């Protein structure tokens, strides 16, 4: 059932995203192609789904959340393009396809990533696809900028790169993930809630608690899949984290404890949204899906 | 006299920028150091100056333009960090100092650039340093996102990289510069005008005409200096464009015609702001300074 919801969200955000990549002049064809290639790749769209599901949880109109859904996916896509670069994680495969710097070239991949980040902020700043209240949108823009920046996602990648080969303890690993993937997942939920026009401090706090648990669960499960899944299912090289001597939850806690921890985090997420009614059903199903997925 | 004005603008924006780089936790020290290194480097701050001067031309309070001044400089700084990378222009010297990827490392430079772009949008989205009217700020954010992105600055770098070794004609060269440097210079003037709270369509159009002429003049003079100045004065390698077989105005028009063209552009800029009163004096002086500078 989350599969149907996911498919609907995926189609919805892909329809919006697909309109962004028409080059304004032929000299920019290649750059726009690289941007399109980096985004329109059959991605799972977990972050847009969180935007829409949070908006619906507060009984908002999802059409008001389209801008936010595009924005978080554009930030996510740009971060993957840059993280895959030779100077960073040096990955040649992403979602079963050559990474952007392999399909195009390194310079083009750097620029495509840079352009996607600008696009993300433009998606929230421009009129259509967003709530009309400009103060609300300024709040959304400030939240996204903070979550995407050095105090959030970019900082997480820096911490991650600084951790290779180090013996991280559980707190240090969690700090890295809270920045690297958690910040963008949290802000996805926040943006969806804000876009609904029906958020208050109490609801935002409950949703933040949900998002923190789900974000961490997502990462724990990713680490588990890196060990247990195979390259074909993952669409990226299985065992890549281990090969790089990166700290992971299974390596730190052992596989059984890592799996228990993922389930605990799912329960924390469900608890956080317990006060919400049936409108929060997609958020609940997503929390379950995240720890059950195989890729 | 523009020297004094430039110094005041430089100090004003440097005071604002200097507050941005306090790492929220020690694990992020190196990333924030790299960001600070990339920005607090004694840069000329031409774009912030344009922000302030445009705000003053419309008799606005420059304190309302601080956010915009920071934002355009942060975008400019990030673009230099990424343009200098080995996969792009592969420069090891910038403003007389090692480039960011030389002083730190490549991964850190990519992330510092990414973080600076997020910071730029945050500087406009957060409350202090900006006009209070949220609609106005949304307009400013959308304008900056567009100018910085693939239809603007990022697109310009893509066109530039695609042009090395090609025989560009004057139109093609101008198209490249209009994107690569022109878009950010134009939006600097626009943001300053908007920040004043006193802009109307007619004034914005006149200021845009000014900015287009000044932006191109800046580039023509840069090309001239690349031939005529020396590495110590420039703070980057003299003759770098020629060595890379990049098209330039002197190589295309001849040196004398390039100099005449720079002066024509200055006159166009002065003409555009002729209807403004004495408040536009800094804009006028800047147009003159740009074609007279030696570095």
Coordinates of C-alpha atoms in Angstrom, one line a residue:
Chain A
X1 CA 0.0 0.0 0.0
X2 CA 2.9 2.4 0.7
X3 CA 4.0 1.3 -2.8
X4 CA 0.9 2.9 -4.3
X5 CA 1.4 6.0 -2.3
X6 CA 5.0 6.1 -3.2
X7 CA 4.2 5.7 -6.9
X8 CA 1.7 8.6 -6.8
X9 CA 4.2 10.9 -5.0
X10 CA 6.9 9.9 -7.4
X11 CA 4.8 10.7 -10.4
X12 CA 3.7 13.9 -8.9
X13 CA 7.2 15.2 -8.2
X14 CA 8.6 13.8 -11.4
X15 CA 6.0 15.7 -13.4
X16 CA 7.1 19.0 -11.7
X17 CA 10.8 18.2 -11.9
X18 CA 10.6 17.2 -15.5
X19 CA 9.6 20.7 -16.6
X20 CA 12.8 22.3 -15.2
X21 CA 15.4 21.1 -17.6
X22 CA 14.7 22.8 -20.9
X23 CA 17.9 24.7 -21.9
X24 CA 17.2 28.3 -22.6
X25 CA 19.8 28.3 -25.4
X26 CA 21.6 25.6 -27.3
X27 CA 25.0 26.5 -25.8
X28 CA 23.6 25.2 -22.5
X29 CA 22.3 21.9 -23.8
X30 CA 25.0 19.7 -22.3
X31 CA 24.7 21.3 -18.8
X32 CA 20.9 20.9 -18.8
X33 CA 21.3 17.3 -20.0
X34 CA 23.6 16.6 -17.2
X35 CA 21.2 18.1 -14.7
X36 CA 18.3 16.2 -16.1
X37 CA 20.4 13.0 -16.1
X38 CA 21.2 13.5 -12.4
X39 CA 17.6 14.0 -11.4
X40 CA 15.3 12.1 -13.8
X41 CA 16.8 8.7 -13.0
X42 CA 13.9 6.7 -11.4
X43 CA 15.0 7.7 -7.9
X44 CA 12.8 6.5 -5.0
X45 CA 11.9 10.1 -4.1
X46 CA 11.8 9.4 -0.4
X47 CA 12.3 13.0 0.5
X48 CA 9.4 14.4 -1.7
X49 CA 7.2 11.6 -0.3
X50 CA 8.0 12.9 3.2
X51 CA 7.1 16.4 2.1
X52 CA 3.8 15.3 0.7
X53 CA 3.0 12.9 3.6
X54 CA 3.7 15.6 6.2
X55 CA 1.5 18.1 4.3
X56 CA -1.3 15.5 4.2
X57 CA -0.8 14.6 7.9
X58 CA -1.8 18.2 8.7
X59 CA -4.7 17.9 6.1
X60 CA -3.1 20.4 3.7
X61 CA -3.5 20.6 -0.1
X62 CA -0.5 18.7 -1.6
X63 CA -0.5 21.0 -4.6
X64 CA 1.0 23.6 -2.2
X65 CA 3.9 21.2 -1.4
X66 CA 5.0 20.7 -5.0
X67 CA 7.7 23.4 -4.8
X68 CA 9.1 22.0 -1.5
X69 CA 9.0 18.4 -2.9
X70 CA 11.0 19.5 -5.9
X71 CA 13.4 21.6 -3.8
X72 CA 14.4 18.7 -1.4
X73 CA 14.9 16.3 -4.3
X74 CA 17.0 18.8 -6.2
X75 CA 19.2 19.3 -3.1
X76 CA 19.4 15.5 -2.7
X77 CA 20.3 15.0 -6.3
X78 CA 23.0 17.7 -6.3
X79 CA 24.6 16.1 -3.2
X80 CA 24.8 12.7 -4.8
X81 CA 26.4 14.2 -7.9
X82 CA 29.1 15.9 -5.9
X83 CA 29.5 13.0 -3.4
X84 CA 30.2 10.6 -6.3
X85 CA 33.1 12.8 -7.7
X86 CA 36.6 11.3 -7.8
X87 CA 37.8 13.7 -5.1
X88 CA 35.0 12.6 -2.8
X89 CA 33.6 9.0 -2.7
X90 CA 34.8 8.2 -6.2
X91 CA 31.7 6.2 -7.3
X92 CA 31.1 5.1 -10.9
X93 CA 27.6 3.6 -10.4
X94 CA 24.5 5.2 -9.0
X95 CA 21.0 3.7 -9.3
X96 CA 22.4 1.2 -11.7
X97 CA 23.7 3.9 -14.1
X98 CA 27.0 5.6 -14.6
X99 CA 27.4 8.5 -12.2
X100 CA 27.1 12.0 -13.7
X101 CA 30.9 12.6 -14.0
X102 CA 31.2 9.2 -15.7
X103 CA 28.3 9.8 -18.2
X104 CA 29.5 13.4 -18.8
X105 CA 32.7 14.7 -17.3
X106 CA 34.0 15.9 -14.0
X107 CA 33.7 19.6 -14.7
X108 CA 30.2 19.1 -16.1
X109 CA 29.2 17.2 -13.0
X110 CA 30.5 19.9 -10.6
X111 CA 28.5 22.5 -12.5
X112 CA 25.4 20.4 -12.8
X113 CA 25.5 19.9 -9.0
X114 CA 26.0 23.6 -8.5
X115 CA 23.1 24.4 -10.8
X116 CA 20.8 21.9 -9.1
X117 CA 21.4 23.6 -5.8
X118 CA 20.4 27.0 -7.3
X119 CA 17.3 25.3 -8.8
X120 CA 16.2 24.0 -5.4
X121 CA 16.1 27.5 -4.0
X122 CA 14.4 28.9 -7.1
X123 CA 11.7 26.2 -6.8
X124 CA 10.8 27.6 -3.4
X125 CA 11.2 31.2 -4.3
X126 CA 9.1 31.3 -7.4
X127 CA 5.3 31.7 -7.2
X128 CA 3.6 28.6 -8.5
X129 CA 3.7 25.3 -6.6
X130 CA 4.0 27.0 -3.2
X131 CA 1.8 28.5 -0.5
X132 CA 1.0 32.2 -1.3
X133 CA 1.9 33.5 2.2
X134 CA 5.4 35.0 1.6
X135 CA 6.4 34.9 5.3
X136 CA 5.8 31.2 5.3
X137 CA 7.9 30.7 2.2
X138 CA 10.8 32.7 3.7
X139 CA 10.7 30.4 6.7
X140 CA 10.7 27.4 4.3
X141 CA 13.7 28.9 2.3
X142 CA 15.7 29.7 5.5
X143 CA 15.0 26.2 6.8
X144 CA 16.1 24.5 3.6
X145 CA 19.3 26.7 3.3
X146 CA 20.3 25.8 6.8
X147 CA 19.6 22.1 6.4
X148 CA 21.4 21.9 3.1
X149 CA 24.4 23.9 4.2
X150 CA 27.5 23.4 6.3
X151 CA 25.6 23.1 9.6
X152 CA 23.6 20.3 7.9
X153 CA 24.0 18.1 4.9
X154 CA 27.3 19.6 3.6
X155 CA 28.7 19.4 7.1
X156 CA 27.7 15.7 7.2
X157 CA 29.7 14.9 4.1
X158 CA 32.7 16.7 5.6
X159 CA 32.4 14.8 8.8
X160 CA 32.0 11.5 6.8
X161 CA 35.1 12.2 4.7
X162 CA 37.0 13.0 7.9
X163 CA 35.9 9.7 9.4
X164 CA 37.2 7.2 6.9
X165 CA 39.5 4.7 8.7
X166 CA 38.7 6.2 12.1
X167 CA 37.3 4.2 15.0
X168 CA 34.0 6.2 15.5
X169 CA 31.9 5.4 18.5
X170 CA 28.1 5.3 18.2
X171 CA 27.7 9.0 19.2
X172 CA 30.2 10.1 16.5
X173 CA 28.5 7.9 13.9
X174 CA 25.1 9.3 14.8
X175 CA 26.4 12.9 14.7
X176 CA 27.6 12.2 11.1
X177 CA 24.3 10.8 10.0
X178 CA 22.2 13.5 11.7
X179 CA 24.0 15.9 9.5
X180 CA 24.6 14.0 6.3
X181 CA 21.2 12.5 5.7
X182 CA 19.1 13.5 8.8
X183 CA 19.1 17.2 8.2
X184 CA 17.5 17.0 4.7
X185 CA 15.0 14.3 5.9
X186 CA 14.0 16.5 8.8
X187 CA 13.6 19.6 6.7
X188 CA 11.5 17.6 4.1
X189 CA 9.0 16.9 6.9
X190 CA 9.1 20.5 8.1
X191 CA 8.7 22.0 4.6
X192 CA 5.7 19.7 4.0
X193 CA 4.1 20.7 7.3
X194 CA 4.8 24.4 6.7
X195 CA 3.4 24.2 3.1
X196 CA 0.1 22.9 4.5
X197 CA -0.4 26.3 6.1
X198 CA -1.7 24.4 9.2
X199 CA 1.5 23.9 11.2
X200 CA 1.9 25.1 14.8
X201 CA 4.9 24.7 17.1
X202 CA 3.5 21.6 18.8
X203 CA 2.8 19.8 15.5
X204 CA 6.2 20.8 14.1
X205 CA 7.9 19.4 17.2
X206 CA 6.1 16.1 16.9
X207 CA 6.9 15.9 13.2
X208 CA 10.5 16.7 13.9
X209 CA 10.7 13.9 16.4
X210 CA 9.2 11.6 13.7
X211 CA 11.7 12.8 11.1
X212 CA 14.7 12.4 13.4
X213 CA 13.8 8.7 14.1
X214 CA 12.9 8.0 10.5
X215 CA 16.1 9.6 9.2
X216 CA 18.3 7.6 11.5
X217 CA 16.3 4.4 10.7
X218 CA 16.9 5.0 7.0
X219 CA 20.6 5.2 7.6
X220 CA 20.8 2.1 9.8
X221 CA 18.9 0.1 7.2
X222 CA 21.2 1.5 4.5
X223 CA 24.2 0.1 6.4
X224 CA 22.4 -3.2 6.8
X225 CA 21.6 -3.4 3.1
X226 CA 25.2 -2.5 2.2
X227 CA 26.2 -5.8 3.9
X228 CA 23.2 -8.0 3.0
X229 CA 22.0 -7.0 -0.4
X230 CA 23.7 -7.4 -3.7
X231 CA 24.9 -4.9 -6.3
X232 CA 22.1 -5.5 -8.8
X233 CA 19.4 -4.9 -6.2
X234 CA 21.1 -1.9 -4.7
X235 CA 22.0 -0.2 -8.0
X236 CA 25.3 0.7 -6.4
X237 CA 28.3 -1.5 -5.4
X238 CA 27.4 -3.8 -2.5
X239 CA 30.0 -3.7 0.3
X240 CA 31.2 -0.3 -0.7
X241 CA 31.2 1.1 2.8
X242 CA 33.1 -1.9 4.2
X243 CA 35.6 -1.7 1.3
X244 CA 36.3 1.9 2.3
X245 CA 36.6 1.0 5.9
X246 CA 33.7 3.4 6.7
X247 CA 32.1 3.0 10.2
X248 CA 28.6 1.5 9.9
X249 CA 25.9 0.4 12.4
X250 CA 26.5 -3.4 11.7
X251 CA 30.2 -3.0 12.2
X252 CA 29.7 -1.0 15.4
X253 CA 26.8 -2.8 17.0
X254 CA 26.8 -6.2 15.3
X255 CA 24.2 -7.1 12.7
X256 CA 21.5 -8.3 15.2
X257 CA 21.7 -5.2 17.3
X258 CA 21.7 -3.0 14.2
X259 CA 18.4 -4.6 13.1
X260 CA 16.9 -4.2 16.6
X261 CA 17.9 -0.6 16.6
X262 CA 16.2 0.0 13.3
X263 CA 13.0 -1.4 14.7
X264 CA 13.3 0.7 17.8
X265 CA 13.6 3.8 15.7
X266 CA 10.6 2.9 13.7
X267 CA 8.6 2.6 16.9
X268 CA 9.8 6.0 18.1
X269 CA 8.7 7.5 14.8
X270 CA 5.2 5.9 15.1
X271 CA 4.9 7.1 18.7
X272 CA 5.7 10.7 17.6
X273 CA 2.8 10.8 15.2
X274 CA 0.4 8.8 17.4
X275 CA -1.6 12.0 18.2
X276 CA -2.3 12.6 14.5
X277 CA -5.4 11.0 13.0
X278 CA -5.7 8.8 9.9
X279 CA -4.3 11.6 7.8
X280 CA -0.8 10.6 9.1
X281 CA -1.2 7.1 7.7
X282 CA 1.3 7.6 4.9
X283 CA 3.9 8.8 7.4
X284 CA 3.3 5.7 9.5
X285 CA 3.5 3.4 6.6
X286 CA 6.7 5.0 5.4
X287 CA 8.3 4.5 8.8
X288 CA 7.5 0.8 8.5
X289 CA 8.7 0.6 4.9
X290 CA 12.0 2.2 5.6
X291 CA 13.1 -0.6 7.9
X292 CA 11.6 -3.4 5.7
X293 CA 13.0 -2.3 2.3
X294 CA 15.5 -4.5 0.5
X295 CA 17.1 -1.7 -1.7
Chain B
X1 CA 37.4 59.0 -4.0
X2 CA 35.8 55.7 -5.2
X3 CA 38.7 54.2 -3.2
X4 CA 37.2 55.6 0.0
X5 CA 33.7 54.4 -0.9
X6 CA 35.1 51.0 -1.9
X7 CA 36.9 50.8 1.4
X8 CA 33.7 51.6 3.4
X9 CA 31.7 49.0 1.5
X10 CA 34.4 46.5 1.9
X11 CA 34.6 47.0 5.6
X12 CA 30.8 47.0 5.9
X13 CA 30.3 43.7 4.0
X14 CA 33.4 42.1 5.6
X15 CA 32.0 42.9 9.1
X16 CA 28.8 41.0 8.1
X17 CA 30.6 38.2 6.3
X18 CA 33.0 37.7 9.2
X19 CA 30.3 36.6 11.6
X20 CA 29.2 33.6 9.4
X21 CA 32.1 31.2 9.9
X22 CA 31.9 30.1 13.5
X23 CA 31.7 26.3 13.4
X24 CA 28.7 25.0 15.4
X25 CA 30.8 22.0 16.5
X26 CA 34.5 21.0 16.4
X27 CA 34.0 18.3 13.8
X28 CA 33.1 21.0 11.4
X29 CA 36.1 23.2 12.1
X30 CA 38.0 22.4 8.9
X31 CA 35.0 22.9 6.6
X32 CA 34.3 26.3 8.2
X33 CA 38.0 27.2 8.0
X34 CA 37.9 26.4 4.3
X35 CA 34.8 28.6 3.8
X36 CA 36.3 31.5 5.8
X37 CA 39.6 31.1 3.8
X38 CA 37.7 31.3 0.5
X39 CA 35.7 34.4 1.5
X40 CA 37.8 36.5 3.9
X41 CA 40.8 37.0 1.6
X42 CA 40.9 40.8 1.0
X43 CA 38.7 40.6 -2.1
X44 CA 37.7 43.8 -3.8
X45 CA 34.0 43.2 -3.1
X46 CA 32.9 44.8 -6.4
X47 CA 29.5 43.0 -6.2
X48 CA 28.7 44.1 -2.7
X49 CA 29.7 47.6 -3.7
X50 CA 27.3 47.5 -6.5
X51 CA 24.6 46.3 -4.1
X52 CA 25.2 49.2 -1.7
X53 CA 25.7 51.8 -4.5
X54 CA 22.4 50.8 -6.2
X55 CA 20.6 51.0 -2.8
X56 CA 22.0 54.4 -2.3
X57 CA 21.2 55.5 -5.8
X58 CA 17.5 55.1 -4.9
X59 CA 18.2 56.8 -1.5
X60 CA 17.6 53.6 0.5
X61 CA 19.1 52.7 3.8
X62 CA 22.3 50.6 3.1
X63 CA 21.7 48.6 6.3
X64 CA 18.8 47.0 4.5
X65 CA 21.2 45.8 1.8
X66 CA 23.7 44.0 4.0
X67 CA 22.0 40.6 3.4
X68 CA 22.1 41.1 -0.3
X69 CA 25.7 42.3 -0.2
X70 CA 26.8 39.2 1.7
X71 CA 24.7 36.9 -0.6
X72 CA 26.3 38.1 -3.9
X73 CA 29.8 37.9 -2.4
X74 CA 29.1 34.4 -1.1
X75 CA 27.9 33.3 -4.5
X76 CA 31.0 34.9 -6.2
X77 CA 33.3 33.3 -3.7
X78 CA 31.8 29.8 -4.1
X79 CA 32.1 30.1 -7.9
X80 CA 35.8 31.0 -7.7
X81 CA 36.5 28.0 -5.4
X82 CA 34.8 25.6 -7.9
X83 CA 36.2 27.3 -11.0
X84 CA 39.7 26.9 -9.6
X85 CA 39.3 23.1 -9.2
X86 CA 41.6 20.8 -11.2
X87 CA 38.7 19.5 -13.2
X88 CA 37.8 23.1 -14.2
X89 CA 40.3 25.9 -14.7
X90 CA 43.0 24.1 -12.5
X91 CA 44.3 27.3 -10.9
X92 CA 46.7 27.2 -7.9
X93 CA 46.8 30.9 -7.2
X94 CA 44.0 33.3 -6.4
X95 CA 44.4 36.9 -5.0
X96 CA 48.0 36.0 -4.4
X97 CA 47.2 33.0 -2.1
X98 CA 46.9 29.3 -2.8
X99 CA 43.5 28.4 -4.0
X100 CA 41.2 26.6 -1.6
X101 CA 41.8 23.1 -2.9
X102 CA 45.6 23.8 -2.6
X103 CA 45.4 25.2 0.9
X104 CA 43.0 22.4 2.0
X105 CA 42.1 19.6 -0.4
X106 CA 39.9 19.0 -3.3
X107 CA 37.0 17.4 -1.4
X108 CA 37.1 20.2 1.1
X109 CA 37.0 22.8 -1.6
X110 CA 34.0 21.2 -3.3
X111 CA 32.1 21.1 0.0
X112 CA 33.2 24.6 1.0
X113 CA 31.9 25.9 -2.3
X114 CA 28.6 24.0 -1.8
X115 CA 28.3 25.4 1.7
X116 CA 28.9 28.9 0.6
X117 CA 26.1 28.7 -2.0
X118 CA 23.7 27.6 0.7
X119 CA 24.9 30.4 3.0
X120 CA 24.2 32.9 0.2
X121 CA 20.5 32.0 0.2
X122 CA 20.4 31.8 3.9
X123 CA 21.8 35.4 4.1
X124 CA 18.7 36.6 2.2
X125 CA 16.2 34.3 3.8
X126 CA 16.9 35.1 7.4
X127 CA 15.5 38.2 9.1
X128 CA 18.3 40.5 10.1
X129 CA 20.2 42.5 7.4
X130 CA 17.3 42.6 5.0
X131 CA 14.1 44.6 4.2
X132 CA 11.2 43.4 6.3
X133 CA 8.7 43.1 3.4
X134 CA 8.7 39.3 2.8
X135 CA 7.4 39.6 -0.8
X136 CA 10.3 41.9 -1.6
X137 CA 12.7 39.3 -0.2
X138 CA 11.1 36.5 -2.1
X139 CA 11.7 38.5 -5.3
X140 CA 15.3 39.0 -4.2
X141 CA 15.8 35.3 -3.6
X142 CA 14.2 34.3 -6.9
X143 CA 16.4 36.8 -8.7
X144 CA 19.5 35.6 -7.0
X145 CA 18.7 31.9 -7.6
X146 CA 18.1 32.5 -11.3
X147 CA 21.3 34.6 -11.7
X148 CA 23.5 32.2 -9.9
X149 CA 22.1 29.1 -11.6
X150 CA 22.4 27.3 -15.0
X151 CA 20.6 30.1 -16.8
X152 CA 23.1 32.5 -15.4
X153 CA 26.5 32.2 -13.8
X154 CA 26.8 28.4 -13.7
X155 CA 25.7 28.3 -17.4
X156 CA 28.5 30.9 -18.1
X157 CA 31.2 28.6 -16.7
X158 CA 29.8 25.7 -18.7
X159 CA 29.9 27.8 -21.9
X160 CA 33.4 29.0 -21.0
X161 CA 34.7 25.4 -20.5
X162 CA 33.1 24.4 -23.8
X163 CA 34.8 27.3 -25.6
X164 CA 38.5 26.6 -24.9
X165 CA 40.4 26.3 -28.1
X166 CA 37.3 27.3 -30.2
X167 CA 37.3 30.3 -32.5
X168 CA 34.5 32.3 -30.9
X169 CA 33.1 35.4 -32.6
X170 CA 32.3 38.5 -30.7
X171 CA 28.6 37.5 -30.1
X172 CA 29.6 34.1 -28.7
X173 CA 32.2 35.7 -26.4
X174 CA 29.6 38.2 -25.2
X175 CA 27.1 35.5 -24.6
X176 CA 29.6 33.7 -22.4
X177 CA 30.4 36.8 -20.4
X178 CA 26.8 37.8 -20.0
X179 CA 26.3 34.5 -18.2
X180 CA 29.5 34.0 -16.4
X181 CA 30.1 37.4 -14.8
X182 CA 27.3 39.6 -16.1
X183 CA 24.4 37.7 -14.5
X184 CA 25.8 38.1 -11.0
X185 CA 26.8 41.8 -11.5
X186 CA 23.3 42.5 -12.9
X187 CA 21.6 40.8 -10.0
X188 CA 23.8 42.7 -7.5
X189 CA 22.5 46.0 -8.8
X190 CA 18.9 44.6 -8.8
X191 CA 19.1 43.3 -5.3
X192 CA 20.5 46.7 -4.0
X193 CA 17.7 48.5 -5.7
X194 CA 15.0 46.1 -4.4
X195 CA 16.5 46.3 -0.9
X196 CA 16.1 50.1 -0.9
X197 CA 12.3 49.5 -1.0
X198 CA 12.1 52.3 -3.5
X199 CA 12.5 50.5 -6.8
X200 CA 9.9 50.7 -9.6
X201 CA 10.0 49.1 -13.0
X202 CA 11.5 52.1 -14.7
X203 CA 14.3 52.5 -12.3
X204 CA 15.0 48.8 -12.3
X205 CA 15.2 48.9 -16.1
X206 CA 17.7 51.9 -16.1
X207 CA 19.8 50.1 -13.4
X208 CA 19.8 46.9 -15.4
X209 CA 21.1 48.8 -18.5
X210 CA 23.8 50.3 -16.2
X211 CA 24.7 46.9 -14.8
X212 CA 24.9 45.2 -18.2
X213 CA 27.3 47.8 -19.5
X214 CA 29.4 47.8 -16.4
X215 CA 29.5 44.0 -16.2
X216 CA 30.8 43.7 -19.8
X217 CA 33.3 46.6 -19.2
X218 CA 34.6 44.7 -16.2
X219 CA 35.2 41.6 -18.4
X220 CA 36.8 43.5 -21.2
X221 CA 39.2 45.2 -18.7
X222 CA 40.0 41.9 -17.1
X223 CA 41.0 40.5 -20.5
X224 CA 43.2 43.6 -21.1
X225 CA 44.8 43.2 -17.7
X226 CA 45.5 39.6 -18.4
X227 CA 47.8 40.7 -21.2
X228 CA 49.2 44.0 -19.8
X229 CA 49.5 43.5 -16.0
X230 CA 51.9 41.2 -14.2
X231 CA 51.3 38.3 -11.8
X232 CA 52.2 40.2 -8.7
X233 CA 49.7 43.0 -9.4
X234 CA 47.0 40.6 -10.5
X235 CA 47.3 38.1 -7.7
X236 CA 46.8 35.4 -10.3
X237 CA 48.9 34.2 -13.1
X238 CA 49.3 36.8 -15.8
X239 CA 48.7 35.5 -19.3
X240 CA 46.6 32.6 -18.0
X241 CA 43.8 33.1 -20.6
X242 CA 46.2 33.3 -23.5
X243 CA 48.1 30.2 -22.2
X244 CA 44.8 28.3 -22.2
X245 CA 44.0 29.6 -25.7
X246 CA 40.8 31.1 -24.3
X247 CA 39.1 33.7 -26.5
X248 CA 39.5 37.3 -25.1
X249 CA 38.5 40.8 -26.3
X250 CA 42.1 41.8 -27.1
X251 CA 42.7 38.6 -29.1
X252 CA 39.4 39.1 -30.9
X253 CA 39.3 42.8 -31.5
X254 CA 42.9 43.8 -31.1
X255 CA 44.2 45.7 -28.0
X256 CA 43.3 49.2 -29.2
X257 CA 39.8 48.3 -30.1
X258 CA 39.3 46.4 -26.9
X259 CA 40.3 49.6 -24.9
X260 CA 38.0 51.7 -27.0
X261 CA 35.2 49.2 -26.4
X262 CA 35.7 49.4 -22.6
X263 CA 35.4 53.2 -22.7
X264 CA 32.2 53.0 -24.8
X265 CA 30.7 50.6 -22.3
X266 CA 31.6 53.0 -19.5
X267 CA 29.8 55.8 -21.3
X268 CA 26.7 53.6 -21.9
X269 CA 26.7 52.9 -18.1
X270 CA 26.9 56.6 -17.3
X271 CA 24.1 57.4 -19.7
X272 CA 21.8 54.8 -18.1
X273 CA 22.1 56.5 -14.7
X274 CA 22.1 60.0 -16.0
X275 CA 18.4 60.5 -14.9
X276 CA 19.4 59.8 -11.3
X277 CA 20.6 62.6 -9.0
X278 CA 23.8 62.9 -6.9
X279 CA 22.8 59.8 -5.0
X280 CA 24.0 57.8 -8.0
X281 CA 27.5 59.2 -7.8
X282 CA 29.0 56.0 -6.4
X283 CA 27.6 54.1 -9.4
X284 CA 29.1 56.6 -11.8
X285 CA 32.5 56.5 -10.1
X286 CA 32.5 52.8 -10.2
X287 CA 31.8 52.7 -13.9
X288 CA 34.9 54.9 -14.4
X289 CA 37.0 52.9 -11.9
X290 CA 36.3 49.6 -13.6
X291 CA 37.9 50.6 -16.9
X292 CA 40.8 52.5 -15.2
X293 CA 41.9 49.8 -12.7
X294 CA 45.2 48.1 -13.0
X295 CA 44.4 44.9 -11.1

